[in-house]
PDB file of C-alpha atoms in Angstrom:
ATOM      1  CA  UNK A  42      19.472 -17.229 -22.796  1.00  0.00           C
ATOM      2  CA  UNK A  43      21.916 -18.455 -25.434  1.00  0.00           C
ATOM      3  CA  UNK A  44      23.093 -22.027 -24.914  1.00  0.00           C
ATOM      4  CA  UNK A  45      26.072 -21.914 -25.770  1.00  0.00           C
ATOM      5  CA  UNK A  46      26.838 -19.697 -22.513  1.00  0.00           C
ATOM      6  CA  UNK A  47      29.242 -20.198 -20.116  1.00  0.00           C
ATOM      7  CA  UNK A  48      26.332 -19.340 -17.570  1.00  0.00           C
ATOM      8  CA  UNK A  49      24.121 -16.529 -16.119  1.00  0.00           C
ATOM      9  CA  UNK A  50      24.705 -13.619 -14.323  1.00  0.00           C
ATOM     10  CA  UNK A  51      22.693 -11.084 -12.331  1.00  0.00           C
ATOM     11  CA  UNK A  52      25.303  -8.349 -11.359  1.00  0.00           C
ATOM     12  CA  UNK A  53      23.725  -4.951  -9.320  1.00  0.00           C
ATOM     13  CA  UNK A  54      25.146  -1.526  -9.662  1.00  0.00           C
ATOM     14  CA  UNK A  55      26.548  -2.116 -13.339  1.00  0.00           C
ATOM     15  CA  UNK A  56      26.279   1.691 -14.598  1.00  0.00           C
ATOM     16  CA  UNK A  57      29.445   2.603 -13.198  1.00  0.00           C
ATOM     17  CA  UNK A  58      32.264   0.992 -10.842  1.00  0.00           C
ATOM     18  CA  UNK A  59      33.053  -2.426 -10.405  1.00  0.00           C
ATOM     19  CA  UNK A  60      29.639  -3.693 -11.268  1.00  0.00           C
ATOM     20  CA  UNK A  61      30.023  -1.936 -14.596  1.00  0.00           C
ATOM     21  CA  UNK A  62      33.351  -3.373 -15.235  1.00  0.00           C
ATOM     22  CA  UNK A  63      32.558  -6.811 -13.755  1.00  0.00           C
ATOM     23  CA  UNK A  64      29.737  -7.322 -16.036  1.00  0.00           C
ATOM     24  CA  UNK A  65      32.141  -6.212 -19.276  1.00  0.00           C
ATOM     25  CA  UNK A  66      34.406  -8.690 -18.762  1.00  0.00           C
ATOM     26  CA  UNK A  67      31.690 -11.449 -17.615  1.00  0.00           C
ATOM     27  CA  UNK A  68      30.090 -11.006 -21.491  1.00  0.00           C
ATOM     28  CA  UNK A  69      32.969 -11.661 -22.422  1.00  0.00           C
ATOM     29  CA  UNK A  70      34.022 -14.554 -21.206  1.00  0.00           C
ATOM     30  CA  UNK A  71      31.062 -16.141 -22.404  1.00  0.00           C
ATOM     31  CA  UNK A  72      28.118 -15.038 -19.640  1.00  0.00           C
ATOM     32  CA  UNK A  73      24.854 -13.882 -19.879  1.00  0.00           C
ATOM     33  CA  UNK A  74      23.887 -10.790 -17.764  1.00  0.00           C
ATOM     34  CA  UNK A  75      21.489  -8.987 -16.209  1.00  0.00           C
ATOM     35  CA  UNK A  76      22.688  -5.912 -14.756  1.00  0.00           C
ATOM     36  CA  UNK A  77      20.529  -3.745 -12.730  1.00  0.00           C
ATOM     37  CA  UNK A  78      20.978  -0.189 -11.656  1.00  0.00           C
ATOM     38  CA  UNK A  79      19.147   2.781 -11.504  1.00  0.00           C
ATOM     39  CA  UNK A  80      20.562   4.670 -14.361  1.00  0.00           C
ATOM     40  CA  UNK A  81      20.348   3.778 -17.639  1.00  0.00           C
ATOM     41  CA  UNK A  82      23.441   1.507 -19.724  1.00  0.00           C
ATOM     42  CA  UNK A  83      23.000   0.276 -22.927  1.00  0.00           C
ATOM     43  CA  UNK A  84      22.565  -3.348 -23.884  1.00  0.00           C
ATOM     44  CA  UNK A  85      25.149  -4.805 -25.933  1.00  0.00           C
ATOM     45  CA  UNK A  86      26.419  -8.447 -27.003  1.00  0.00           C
ATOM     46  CA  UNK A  87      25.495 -10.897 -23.972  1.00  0.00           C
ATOM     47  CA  UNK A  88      24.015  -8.094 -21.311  1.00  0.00           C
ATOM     48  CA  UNK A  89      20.356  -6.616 -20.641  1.00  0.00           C
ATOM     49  CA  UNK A  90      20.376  -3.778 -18.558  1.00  0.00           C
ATOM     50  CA  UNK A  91      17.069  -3.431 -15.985  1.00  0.00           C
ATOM     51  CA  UNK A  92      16.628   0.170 -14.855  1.00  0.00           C
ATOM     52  CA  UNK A  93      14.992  -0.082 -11.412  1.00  0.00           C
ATOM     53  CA  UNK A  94      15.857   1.180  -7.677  1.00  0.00           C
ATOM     54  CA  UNK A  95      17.026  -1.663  -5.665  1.00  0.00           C
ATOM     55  CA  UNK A  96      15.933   0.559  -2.338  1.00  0.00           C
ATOM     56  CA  UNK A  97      12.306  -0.240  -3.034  1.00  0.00           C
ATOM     57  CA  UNK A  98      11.652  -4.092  -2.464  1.00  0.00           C
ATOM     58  CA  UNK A  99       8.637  -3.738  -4.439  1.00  0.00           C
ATOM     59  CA  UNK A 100      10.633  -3.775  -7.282  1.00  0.00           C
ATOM     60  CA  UNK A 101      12.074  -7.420  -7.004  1.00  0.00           C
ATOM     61  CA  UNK A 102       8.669  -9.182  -7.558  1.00  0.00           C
ATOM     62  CA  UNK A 103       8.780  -8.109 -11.071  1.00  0.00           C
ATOM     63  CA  UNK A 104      12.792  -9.049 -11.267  1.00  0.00           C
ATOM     64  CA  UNK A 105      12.310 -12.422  -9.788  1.00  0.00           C
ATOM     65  CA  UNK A 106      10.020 -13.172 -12.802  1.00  0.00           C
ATOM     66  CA  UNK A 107      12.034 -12.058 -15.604  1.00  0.00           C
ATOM     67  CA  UNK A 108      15.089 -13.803 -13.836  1.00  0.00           C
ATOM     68  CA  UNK A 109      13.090 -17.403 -13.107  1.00  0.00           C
ATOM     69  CA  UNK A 110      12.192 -17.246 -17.161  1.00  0.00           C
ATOM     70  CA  UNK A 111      15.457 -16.572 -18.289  1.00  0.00           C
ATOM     71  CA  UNK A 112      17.532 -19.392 -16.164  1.00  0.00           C
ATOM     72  CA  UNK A 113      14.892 -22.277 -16.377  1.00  0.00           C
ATOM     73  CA  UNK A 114      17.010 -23.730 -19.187  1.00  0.00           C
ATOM     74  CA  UNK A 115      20.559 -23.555 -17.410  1.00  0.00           C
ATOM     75  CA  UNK A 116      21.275 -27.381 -17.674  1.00  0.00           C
ATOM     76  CA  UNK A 117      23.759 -27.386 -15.003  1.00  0.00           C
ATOM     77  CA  UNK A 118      25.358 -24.221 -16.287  1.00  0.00           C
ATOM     78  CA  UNK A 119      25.618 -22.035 -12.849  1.00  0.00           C
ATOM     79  CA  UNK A 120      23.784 -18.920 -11.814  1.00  0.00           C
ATOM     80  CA  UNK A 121      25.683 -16.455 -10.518  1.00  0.00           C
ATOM     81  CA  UNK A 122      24.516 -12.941  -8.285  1.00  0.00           C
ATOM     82  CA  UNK A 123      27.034 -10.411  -7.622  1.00  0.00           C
ATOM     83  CA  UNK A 124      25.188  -8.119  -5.021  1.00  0.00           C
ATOM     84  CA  UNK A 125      27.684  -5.097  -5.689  1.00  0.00           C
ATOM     85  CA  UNK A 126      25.200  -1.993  -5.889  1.00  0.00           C
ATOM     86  CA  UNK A 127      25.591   0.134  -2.490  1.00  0.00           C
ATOM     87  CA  UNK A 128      25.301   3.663  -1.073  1.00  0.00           C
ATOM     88  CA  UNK A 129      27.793   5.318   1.770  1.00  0.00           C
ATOM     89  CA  UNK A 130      25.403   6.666   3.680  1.00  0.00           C
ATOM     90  CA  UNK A 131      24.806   9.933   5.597  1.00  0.00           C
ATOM     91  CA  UNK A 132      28.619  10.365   6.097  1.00  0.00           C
ATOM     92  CA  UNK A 133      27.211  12.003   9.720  1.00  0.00           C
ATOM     93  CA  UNK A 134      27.578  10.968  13.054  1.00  0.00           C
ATOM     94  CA  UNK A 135      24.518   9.545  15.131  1.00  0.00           C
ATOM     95  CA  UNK A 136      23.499  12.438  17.018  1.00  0.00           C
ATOM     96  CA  UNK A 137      22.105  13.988  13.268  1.00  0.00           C
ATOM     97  CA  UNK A 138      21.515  10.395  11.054  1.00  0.00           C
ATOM     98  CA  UNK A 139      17.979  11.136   9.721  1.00  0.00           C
ATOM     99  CA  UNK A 140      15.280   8.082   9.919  1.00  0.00           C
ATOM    100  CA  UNK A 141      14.511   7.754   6.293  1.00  0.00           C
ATOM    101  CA  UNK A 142      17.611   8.492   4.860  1.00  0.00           C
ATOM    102  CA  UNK A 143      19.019   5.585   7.310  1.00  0.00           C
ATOM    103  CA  UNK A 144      16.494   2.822   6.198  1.00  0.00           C
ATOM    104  CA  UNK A 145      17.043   3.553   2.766  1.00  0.00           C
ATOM    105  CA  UNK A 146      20.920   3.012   3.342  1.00  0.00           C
ATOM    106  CA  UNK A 147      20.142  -0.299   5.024  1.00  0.00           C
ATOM    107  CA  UNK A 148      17.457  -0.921   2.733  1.00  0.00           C
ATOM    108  CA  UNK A 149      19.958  -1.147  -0.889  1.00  0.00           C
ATOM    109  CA  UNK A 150      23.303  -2.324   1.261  1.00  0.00           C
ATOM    110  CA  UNK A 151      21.691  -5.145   3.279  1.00  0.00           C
ATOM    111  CA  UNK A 152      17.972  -5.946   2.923  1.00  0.00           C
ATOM    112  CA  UNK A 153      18.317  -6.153  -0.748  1.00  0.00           C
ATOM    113  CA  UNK A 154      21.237  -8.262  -0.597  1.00  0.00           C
ATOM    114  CA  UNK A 155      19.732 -10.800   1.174  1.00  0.00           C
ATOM    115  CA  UNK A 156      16.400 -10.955  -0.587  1.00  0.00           C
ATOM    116  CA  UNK A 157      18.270 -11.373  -3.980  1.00  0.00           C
ATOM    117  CA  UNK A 158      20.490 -14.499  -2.374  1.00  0.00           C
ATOM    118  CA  UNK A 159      16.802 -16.323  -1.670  1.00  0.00           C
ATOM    119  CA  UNK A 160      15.597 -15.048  -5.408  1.00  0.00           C
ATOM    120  CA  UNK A 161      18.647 -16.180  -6.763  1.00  0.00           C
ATOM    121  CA  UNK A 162      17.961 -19.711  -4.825  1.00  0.00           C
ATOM    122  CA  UNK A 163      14.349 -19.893  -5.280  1.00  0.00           C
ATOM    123  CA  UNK A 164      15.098 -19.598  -9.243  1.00  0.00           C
ATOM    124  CA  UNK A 165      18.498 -21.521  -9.926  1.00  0.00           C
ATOM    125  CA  UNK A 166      16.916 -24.708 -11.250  1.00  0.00           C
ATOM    126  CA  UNK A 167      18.362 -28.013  -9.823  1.00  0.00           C
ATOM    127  CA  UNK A 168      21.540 -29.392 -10.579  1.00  0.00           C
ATOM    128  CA  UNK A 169      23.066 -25.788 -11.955  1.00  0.00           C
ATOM    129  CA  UNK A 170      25.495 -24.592  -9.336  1.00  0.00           C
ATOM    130  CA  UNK A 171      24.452 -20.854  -7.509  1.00  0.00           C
ATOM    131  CA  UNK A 172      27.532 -18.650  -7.047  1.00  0.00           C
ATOM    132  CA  UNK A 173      27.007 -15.620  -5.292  1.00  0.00           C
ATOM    133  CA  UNK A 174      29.365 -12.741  -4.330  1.00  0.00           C
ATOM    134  CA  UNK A 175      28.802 -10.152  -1.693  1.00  0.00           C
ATOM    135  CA  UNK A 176      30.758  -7.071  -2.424  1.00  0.00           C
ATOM    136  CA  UNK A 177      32.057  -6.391   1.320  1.00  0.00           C
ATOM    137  CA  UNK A 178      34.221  -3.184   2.629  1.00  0.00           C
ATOM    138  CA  UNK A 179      36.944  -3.343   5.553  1.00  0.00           C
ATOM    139  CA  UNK A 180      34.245  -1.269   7.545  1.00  0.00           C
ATOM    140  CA  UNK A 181      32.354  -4.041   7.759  1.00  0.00           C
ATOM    141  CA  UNK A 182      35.081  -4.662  10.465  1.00  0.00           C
ATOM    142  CA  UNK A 183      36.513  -1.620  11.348  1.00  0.00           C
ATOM    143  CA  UNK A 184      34.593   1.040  13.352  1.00  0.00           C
ATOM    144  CA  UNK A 185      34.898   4.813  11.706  1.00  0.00           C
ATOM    145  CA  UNK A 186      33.751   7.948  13.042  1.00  0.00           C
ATOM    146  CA  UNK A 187      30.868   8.830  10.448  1.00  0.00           C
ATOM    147  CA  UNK A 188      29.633   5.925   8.623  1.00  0.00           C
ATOM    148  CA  UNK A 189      27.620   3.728  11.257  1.00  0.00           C
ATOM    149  CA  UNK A 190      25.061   3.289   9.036  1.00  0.00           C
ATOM    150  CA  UNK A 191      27.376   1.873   6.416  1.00  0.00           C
ATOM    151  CA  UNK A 192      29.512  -0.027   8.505  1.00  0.00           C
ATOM    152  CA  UNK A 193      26.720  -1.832  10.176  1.00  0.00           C
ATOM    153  CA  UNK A 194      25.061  -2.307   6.812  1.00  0.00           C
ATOM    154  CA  UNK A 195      28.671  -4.335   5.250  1.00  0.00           C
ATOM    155  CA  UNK A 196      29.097  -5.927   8.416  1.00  0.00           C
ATOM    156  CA  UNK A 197      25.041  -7.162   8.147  1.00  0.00           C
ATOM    157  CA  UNK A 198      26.201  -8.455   5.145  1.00  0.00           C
ATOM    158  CA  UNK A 199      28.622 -10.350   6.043  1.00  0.00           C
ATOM    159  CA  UNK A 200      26.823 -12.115   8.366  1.00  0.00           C
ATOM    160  CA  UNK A 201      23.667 -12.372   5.711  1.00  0.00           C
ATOM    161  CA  UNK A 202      26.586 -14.338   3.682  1.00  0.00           C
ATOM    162  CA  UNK A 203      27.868 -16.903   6.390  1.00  0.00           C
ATOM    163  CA  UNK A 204      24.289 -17.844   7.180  1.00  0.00           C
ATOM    164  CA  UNK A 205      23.613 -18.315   3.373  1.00  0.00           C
ATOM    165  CA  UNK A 206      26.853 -20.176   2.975  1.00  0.00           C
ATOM    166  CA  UNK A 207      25.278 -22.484   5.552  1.00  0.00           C
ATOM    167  CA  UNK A 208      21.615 -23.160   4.071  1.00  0.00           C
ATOM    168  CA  UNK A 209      23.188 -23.876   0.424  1.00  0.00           C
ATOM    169  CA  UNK A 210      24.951 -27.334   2.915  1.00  0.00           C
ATOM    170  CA  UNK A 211      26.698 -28.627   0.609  1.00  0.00           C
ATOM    171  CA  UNK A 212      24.233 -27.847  -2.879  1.00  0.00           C
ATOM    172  CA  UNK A 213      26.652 -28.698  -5.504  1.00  0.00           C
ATOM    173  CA  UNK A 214      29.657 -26.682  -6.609  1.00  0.00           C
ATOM    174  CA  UNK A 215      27.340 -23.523  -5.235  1.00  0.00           C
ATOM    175  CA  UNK A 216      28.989 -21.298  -3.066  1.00  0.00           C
ATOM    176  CA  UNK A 217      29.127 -18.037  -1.356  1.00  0.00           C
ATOM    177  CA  UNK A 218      32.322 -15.114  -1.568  1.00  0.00           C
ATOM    178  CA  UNK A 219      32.442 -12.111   0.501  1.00  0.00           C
ATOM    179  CA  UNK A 220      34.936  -9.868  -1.332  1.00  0.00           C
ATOM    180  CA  UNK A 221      36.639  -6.992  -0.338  1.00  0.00           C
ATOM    181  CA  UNK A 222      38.068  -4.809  -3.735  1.00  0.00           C
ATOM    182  CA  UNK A 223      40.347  -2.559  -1.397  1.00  0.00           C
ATOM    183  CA  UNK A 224      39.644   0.980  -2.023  1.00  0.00           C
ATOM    184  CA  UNK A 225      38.245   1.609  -5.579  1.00  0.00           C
ATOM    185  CA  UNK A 226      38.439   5.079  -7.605  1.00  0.00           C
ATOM    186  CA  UNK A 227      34.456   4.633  -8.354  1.00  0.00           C
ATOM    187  CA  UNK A 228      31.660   7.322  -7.660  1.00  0.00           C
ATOM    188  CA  UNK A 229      31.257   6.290  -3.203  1.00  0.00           C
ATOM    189  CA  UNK A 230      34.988   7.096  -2.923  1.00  0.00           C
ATOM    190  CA  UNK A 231      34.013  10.737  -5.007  1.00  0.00           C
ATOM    191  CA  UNK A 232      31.331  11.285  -2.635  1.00  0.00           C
ATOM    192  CA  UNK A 233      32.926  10.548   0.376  1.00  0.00           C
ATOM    193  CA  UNK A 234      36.063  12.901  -0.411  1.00  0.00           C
ATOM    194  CA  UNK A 235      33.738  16.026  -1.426  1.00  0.00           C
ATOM    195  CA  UNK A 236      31.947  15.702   2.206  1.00  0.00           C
ATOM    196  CA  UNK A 237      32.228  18.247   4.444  1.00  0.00           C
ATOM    197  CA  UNK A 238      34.480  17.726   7.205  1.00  0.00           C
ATOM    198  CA  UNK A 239      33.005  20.050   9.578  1.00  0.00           C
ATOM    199  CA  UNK A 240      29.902  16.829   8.872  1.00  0.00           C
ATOM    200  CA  UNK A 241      32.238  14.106   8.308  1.00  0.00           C
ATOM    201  CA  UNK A 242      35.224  14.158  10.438  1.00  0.00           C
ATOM    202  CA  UNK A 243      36.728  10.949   8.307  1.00  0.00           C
ATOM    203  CA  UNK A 244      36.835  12.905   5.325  1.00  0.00           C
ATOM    204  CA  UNK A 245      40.864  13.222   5.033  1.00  0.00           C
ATOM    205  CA  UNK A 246      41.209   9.411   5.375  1.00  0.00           C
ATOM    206  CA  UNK A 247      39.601   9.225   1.649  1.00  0.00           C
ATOM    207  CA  UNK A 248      41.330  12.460   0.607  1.00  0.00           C
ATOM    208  CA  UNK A 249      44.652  10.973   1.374  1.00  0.00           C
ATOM    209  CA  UNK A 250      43.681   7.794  -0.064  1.00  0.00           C
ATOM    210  CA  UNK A 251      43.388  10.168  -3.756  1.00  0.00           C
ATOM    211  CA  UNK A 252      46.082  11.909  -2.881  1.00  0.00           C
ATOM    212  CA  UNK A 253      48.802   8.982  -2.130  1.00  0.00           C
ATOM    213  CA  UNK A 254      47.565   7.708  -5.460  1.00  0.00           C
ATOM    214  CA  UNK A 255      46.041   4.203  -3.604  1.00  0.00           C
ATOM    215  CA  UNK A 256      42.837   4.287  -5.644  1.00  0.00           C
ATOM    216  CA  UNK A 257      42.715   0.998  -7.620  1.00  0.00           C
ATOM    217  CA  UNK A 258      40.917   1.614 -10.853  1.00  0.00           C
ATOM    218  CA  UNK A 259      37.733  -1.400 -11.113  1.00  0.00           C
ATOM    219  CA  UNK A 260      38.690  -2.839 -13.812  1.00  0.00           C
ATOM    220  CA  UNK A 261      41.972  -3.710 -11.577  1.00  0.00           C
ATOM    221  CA  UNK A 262      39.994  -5.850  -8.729  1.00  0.00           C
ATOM    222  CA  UNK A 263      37.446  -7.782 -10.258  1.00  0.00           C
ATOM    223  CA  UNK A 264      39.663 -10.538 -10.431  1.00  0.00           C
ATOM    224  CA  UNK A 265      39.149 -12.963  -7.957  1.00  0.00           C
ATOM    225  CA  UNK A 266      35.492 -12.259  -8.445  1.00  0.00           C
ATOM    226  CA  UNK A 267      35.536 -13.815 -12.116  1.00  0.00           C
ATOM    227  CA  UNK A 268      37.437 -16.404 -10.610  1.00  0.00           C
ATOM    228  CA  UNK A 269      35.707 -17.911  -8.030  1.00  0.00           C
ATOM    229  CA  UNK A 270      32.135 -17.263 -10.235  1.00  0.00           C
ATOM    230  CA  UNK A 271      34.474 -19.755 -12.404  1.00  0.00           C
ATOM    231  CA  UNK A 272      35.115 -21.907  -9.861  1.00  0.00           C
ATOM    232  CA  UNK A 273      33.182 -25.187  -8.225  1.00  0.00           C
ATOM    233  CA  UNK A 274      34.288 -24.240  -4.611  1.00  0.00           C
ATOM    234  CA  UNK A 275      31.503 -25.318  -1.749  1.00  0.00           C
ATOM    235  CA  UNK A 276      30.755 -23.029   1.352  1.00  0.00           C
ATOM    236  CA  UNK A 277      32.331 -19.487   2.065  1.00  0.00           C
ATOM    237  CA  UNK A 278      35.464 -18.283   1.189  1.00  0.00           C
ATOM    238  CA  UNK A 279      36.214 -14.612   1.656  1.00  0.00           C
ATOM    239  CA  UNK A 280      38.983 -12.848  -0.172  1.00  0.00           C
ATOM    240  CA  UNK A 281      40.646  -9.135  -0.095  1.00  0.00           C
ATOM    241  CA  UNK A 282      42.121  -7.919  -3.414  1.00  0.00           C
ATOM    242  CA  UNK A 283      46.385  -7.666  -3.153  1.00  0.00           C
ATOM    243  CA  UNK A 284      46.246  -9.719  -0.264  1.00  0.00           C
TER     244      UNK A 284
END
């Protein structure tokens, strides 16, 4: 990691969306990052990509040790995780969810999550901050016919960060932001839209969404993410882009 940066950054989901945007912009302000995703992106000035499927745990043993070497020289330059990579799930109701197909939804959205937020601890070395950001949804509040599985996996989450918020207790200028970017013209809102709506009765919420022209583009939202990664706020904050 170059010294001269402004700090380090492991950001999921960065081949498309917000996460690919997000980590953009983070280079260059002056960040190192790590982005990992299961499809390939190229590495440019500041960012290594790590192709690897976030579903299987087995997976993080080897990213925990690449991540440890690379921030053991942060001299109180923070480490920031931005756990933004996440699937939609079955778009079905619970009478048809298959078993698998459910654990693997739960598996990238929430278990992962919260086994990168004690990586991320066990590696940041003392006295460098640890920002993290949880990319939430309103469904982790708001019950819609169709997506249990990824309704209960956001709302997981946002317990996952509140408890987190609480073990950090005060660990300097390290803090924890549940962030919901609104509804986002990336590849989830694509998938929900093209779902069948004898399957997914929710469908024409999205498809209005497209068609009322209320898709933000990523680039657009990532905002007060860079911001409070920026910041030295304590605790949890939690923050809806355009409110």
């Amino acid at each position: 990691m170059s010294r001269e940066s402004v700090g380090f950054a492991l950001v999921t989901g960065t081949s498309s969306g917000i996460g690919k945007a997000l980590a953009h912009t983070l280079t260059g302000r002056g960040w190192q990052v790590i982005g990992v995703a299961r499809r390939a992106c190229p590495d440019h000035q500041g960012y290594h990509h790590l192709g690897m499927d976030l579903a299987r745990s087995q997976a993080l043993e080897s990213l925990e040790a690449q991540l440890a070497a690379e921030v053991k020289n942060l001299a109180g330059r923070p480490l920031a995780l931005v756990n933004n990579a996440a699937v939609s799930g079955q778009r079905r109701s619970a009478a048809t969810l298959d078993p698998e197909a459910l654990t693997a939804t739960m598996q990238l959205n929430l278990t992962t999550p919260i086994l990168l937020m004690g990586m991320a601890l066990r590696c940041c070395p003392d006295g460098s901050p640890l920002r993290v950001v949880n990319v939430s949804s309103g469904l982790a509040t708001m019950a819609l016919p169709g997506v249990m599985d990824y309704c209960a996996s956001k709302a997981g989450l946002l317990m996952a960060s509140q408890v987190f918020a609480e073990e950090l207790d005060g660990r300097r200028a390290s803090g924890v932001l549940v962030y919901e970017p609104g509804v986002v013209d990336t590849e989830m809102q694509t998938n929900l839209r093209n779902t069948d709506p004898e399957r997914f009765p929710s469908v024409s919420l999205f498809r209005q969404f497209q068609a009322r022209g209320q898709l933000a583009e990523p680039e657009e939202v990532i905002g007060p993410m860079i911001a409070f990664l920026e910041s030295s706020s304590v605790g949890l904050e939690t923050a809806r882009y355009g409110a």
